[in-house]
Amino acid sequence: MKIVIVSDTHMPRMAKSLPAALVQQLEGADLILHAGDWTTLLVYHELARYAPVKGVAGNNDGEALVAKFGLKRIVNAGGKRFGLVHGHGPVRSRTALQTALAAFDGEQVDAVIFGHSHVPYMKRHEGVLLFNPGSPTAKRKQPLYSFGVWQLNGGELRARHVFFADKS
């Protein structure tokens, strides 16, 4: 099972269309997960052309997107449970990582996917994979744009980032 993970697309302000590097990986995807800051439902419809899409809303998403996606969810795929949250929250002193961890405290998940910071991140914490795909359209101070590709085979999860320089 191939899962493509994105966050912080901020379209159309940060890009008029999905980057070619992302589209290349979307082809053949079995599932797409979006960790918020879509900013328009058009991003959902564009992604849904490639595979089923599940996601959450972020702090830049309006009421309609919050109503459609919610702010937190658990996605079951390939026998695994993935916690999905944007990473913003009411406590301003928390980092996106801290907020994401707190969101699923006490819940049984195999991975926590979050965004908000636009900073790619991948590390295990107490057996749980923590993964921020970065952003394919708004890299901020990062040297490259990014997103995630996960392969799930026979219960084994292999996660990686895809980094690229040109968002066209």
Short mmCIF file of C-alpha atoms in Angstrom, two decimals:
data_model
loop_
_atom_site.label_atom_id
_atom_site.label_comp_id
_atom_site.label_asym_id
_atom_site.label_seq_id
_atom_site.Cartn_x
_atom_site.Cartn_y
_atom_site.Cartn_z
CA MET A 1 0.00 0.00 0.00
CA LYS A 2 1.38 3.39 -1.03
CA ILE A 3 0.36 6.38 1.10
CA VAL A 4 1.27 9.94 0.11
CA ILE A 5 1.34 12.44 2.97
CA VAL A 6 1.06 16.20 2.53
CA SER A 7 0.40 19.23 4.69
CA ASP A 8 0.38 23.00 4.45
CA THR A 9 -0.45 23.29 0.76
CA HIS A 10 -1.85 26.81 1.25
CA MET A 11 -3.30 26.85 -2.25
CA PRO A 12 -3.87 28.86 -4.34
CA ARG A 13 -1.85 31.54 -2.51
CA MET A 14 1.41 29.55 -2.42
CA ALA A 15 0.91 27.61 -5.68
CA LYS A 16 -1.68 27.59 -8.44
CA SER A 17 -1.32 23.84 -8.99
CA LEU A 18 0.18 20.79 -7.34
CA PRO A 19 3.94 20.52 -7.93
CA ALA A 20 5.07 18.02 -10.59
CA ALA A 21 7.21 16.13 -8.05
CA LEU A 22 4.12 15.56 -5.91
CA VAL A 23 1.90 14.62 -8.86
CA GLN A 24 4.45 12.00 -9.91
CA GLN A 25 4.12 10.29 -6.52
CA LEU A 26 0.34 10.70 -6.37
CA GLU A 27 0.05 8.52 -9.45
CA GLY A 28 -0.24 4.99 -8.14
CA ALA A 29 -1.08 6.07 -4.58
CA ASP A 30 -3.61 3.99 -2.65
CA LEU A 31 -4.33 6.68 -0.06
CA ILE A 32 -3.54 10.36 0.45
CA LEU A 33 -3.37 11.93 3.91
CA HIS A 34 -3.44 15.74 4.34
CA ALA A 35 -2.49 17.26 7.71
CA GLY A 36 -4.26 20.59 7.22
CA ASP A 37 -3.91 24.11 5.86
CA TRP A 38 -5.52 23.25 2.55
CA THR A 39 -7.09 26.77 2.50
CA THR A 40 -9.56 25.68 -0.19
CA LEU A 41 -11.65 22.59 -0.87
CA LEU A 42 -10.29 22.64 -4.43
CA VAL A 43 -7.09 21.02 -3.10
CA TYR A 44 -9.16 18.10 -1.82
CA HIS A 45 -10.84 17.65 -5.21
CA GLU A 46 -7.50 17.82 -7.02
CA LEU A 47 -5.93 15.20 -4.75
CA ALA A 48 -9.03 12.98 -4.95
CA ARG A 49 -8.39 12.54 -8.68
CA TYR A 50 -5.51 10.22 -7.70
CA ALA A 51 -6.68 8.25 -4.65
CA PRO A 52 -9.00 8.41 -1.65
CA VAL A 53 -8.13 11.41 0.54
CA LYS A 54 -8.44 11.74 4.31
CA GLY A 55 -7.39 14.80 6.24
CA VAL A 56 -7.85 17.32 8.99
CA ALA A 57 -8.25 21.08 8.96
CA GLY A 58 -5.52 23.48 10.00
CA ASN A 59 -5.40 26.96 11.49
CA ASN A 60 -5.64 28.61 8.04
CA ASP A 61 -8.72 26.64 7.01
CA GLY A 62 -12.14 28.23 7.23
CA GLU A 63 -15.30 26.92 8.85
CA ALA A 64 -16.33 24.85 5.83
CA LEU A 65 -13.06 22.90 5.86
CA VAL A 66 -13.19 22.43 9.63
CA ALA A 67 -16.76 21.13 9.28
CA LYS A 68 -15.74 18.72 6.50
CA PHE A 69 -12.51 17.35 8.00
CA GLY A 70 -12.49 18.13 11.73
CA LEU A 71 -9.32 18.95 13.66
CA LYS A 72 -8.22 15.45 14.65
CA ARG A 73 -8.83 11.94 13.39
CA ILE A 74 -7.52 8.40 13.41
CA VAL A 75 -7.15 6.73 10.03
CA ASN A 76 -7.10 2.93 9.82
CA ALA A 77 -5.14 1.67 6.82
CA GLY A 78 -3.33 -1.58 6.11
CA GLY A 79 -3.87 -2.83 9.65
CA LYS A 80 -2.27 0.29 11.18
CA ARG A 81 -3.74 3.26 13.05
CA PHE A 82 -2.50 6.71 12.11
CA GLY A 83 -3.28 9.79 14.19
CA LEU A 84 -3.73 12.87 12.03
CA VAL A 85 -3.71 16.43 13.39
CA HIS A 86 -2.45 19.78 12.10
CA GLY A 87 -0.33 20.70 15.11
CA HIS A 88 -1.71 24.09 16.09
CA GLY A 89 -3.50 24.54 19.35
CA PRO A 90 -4.63 26.83 22.14
CA VAL A 91 -1.31 26.68 24.02
CA ARG A 92 1.00 29.03 22.11
CA SER A 93 4.15 27.90 23.93
CA ARG A 94 3.83 24.38 22.51
CA THR A 95 5.56 23.36 19.32
CA ALA A 96 3.64 21.58 16.56
CA LEU A 97 5.32 18.35 17.66
CA GLN A 98 4.29 18.81 21.31
CA THR A 99 0.72 19.63 20.27
CA ALA A 100 0.56 16.58 18.00
CA LEU A 101 1.87 14.28 20.74
CA ALA A 102 -0.61 15.67 23.26
CA ALA A 103 -3.51 15.20 20.82
CA PHE A 104 -3.07 11.41 20.85
CA ASP A 105 -1.85 10.94 24.42
CA GLY A 106 -3.27 7.69 25.75
CA GLU A 107 -4.56 6.56 22.35
CA GLN A 108 -3.23 3.50 20.57
CA VAL A 109 -1.68 4.70 17.30
CA ASP A 110 1.20 3.44 15.18
CA ALA A 111 2.05 6.90 13.85
CA VAL A 112 1.18 10.55 14.40
CA ILE A 113 1.12 12.76 11.32
CA PHE A 114 1.19 16.52 11.79
CA GLY A 115 2.04 19.73 9.96
CA HIS A 116 1.80 23.43 10.87
CA SER A 117 5.54 24.12 11.19
CA HIS A 118 6.34 23.36 7.52
CA VAL A 119 9.44 21.58 8.87
CA PRO A 120 9.95 17.96 7.76
CA TYR A 121 10.31 15.64 10.73
CA MET A 122 10.58 11.90 11.23
CA LYS A 123 11.44 10.21 14.51
CA ARG A 124 10.15 7.41 16.72
CA HIS A 125 8.90 8.19 20.20
CA GLU A 126 7.98 5.30 22.50
CA GLY A 127 7.36 3.08 19.47
CA VAL A 128 5.20 5.64 17.64
CA LEU A 129 6.39 7.17 14.37
CA LEU A 130 6.12 10.98 14.46
CA PHE A 131 5.98 12.40 10.95
CA ASN A 132 5.69 15.92 9.56
CA PRO A 133 5.84 15.93 5.75
CA GLY A 134 6.86 19.60 5.52
CA SER A 135 5.17 21.49 2.70
CA PRO A 136 5.16 20.88 -1.06
CA THR A 137 4.30 24.52 -1.79
CA ALA A 138 5.41 26.75 1.13
CA LYS A 139 8.87 25.76 2.38
CA ARG A 140 9.38 28.92 4.43
CA LYS A 141 13.00 28.83 5.64
CA GLN A 142 13.57 25.20 4.64
CA PRO A 143 16.04 24.62 1.78
CA LEU A 144 13.61 22.38 -0.15
CA TYR A 145 9.90 21.66 -0.55
CA SER A 146 8.77 18.28 0.76
CA PHE A 147 6.07 15.68 1.33
CA GLY A 148 6.00 12.08 2.51
CA VAL A 149 5.66 8.68 0.87
CA TRP A 150 4.94 5.63 2.98
CA GLN A 151 4.98 2.03 1.83
CA LEU A 152 3.01 -0.41 3.93
CA ASN A 153 3.73 -4.06 3.12
CA GLY A 154 2.89 -7.04 5.31
CA GLY A 155 2.47 -4.88 8.37
CA GLU A 156 5.85 -3.17 7.88
CA LEU A 157 5.79 0.61 7.44
CA ARG A 158 8.60 2.29 5.50
CA ALA A 159 8.41 6.09 5.65
CA ARG A 160 10.45 8.65 3.76
CA HIS A 161 10.42 12.29 2.74
CA VAL A 162 10.60 13.41 -0.86
CA PHE A 163 12.55 16.67 -1.19
CA PHE A 164 12.56 18.87 -4.29
CA ALA A 165 13.65 22.36 -5.33
CA ASP A 166 11.06 23.42 -7.92
CA LYS A 167 7.39 23.67 -6.95
CA SER A 168 6.15 24.04 -10.52
#
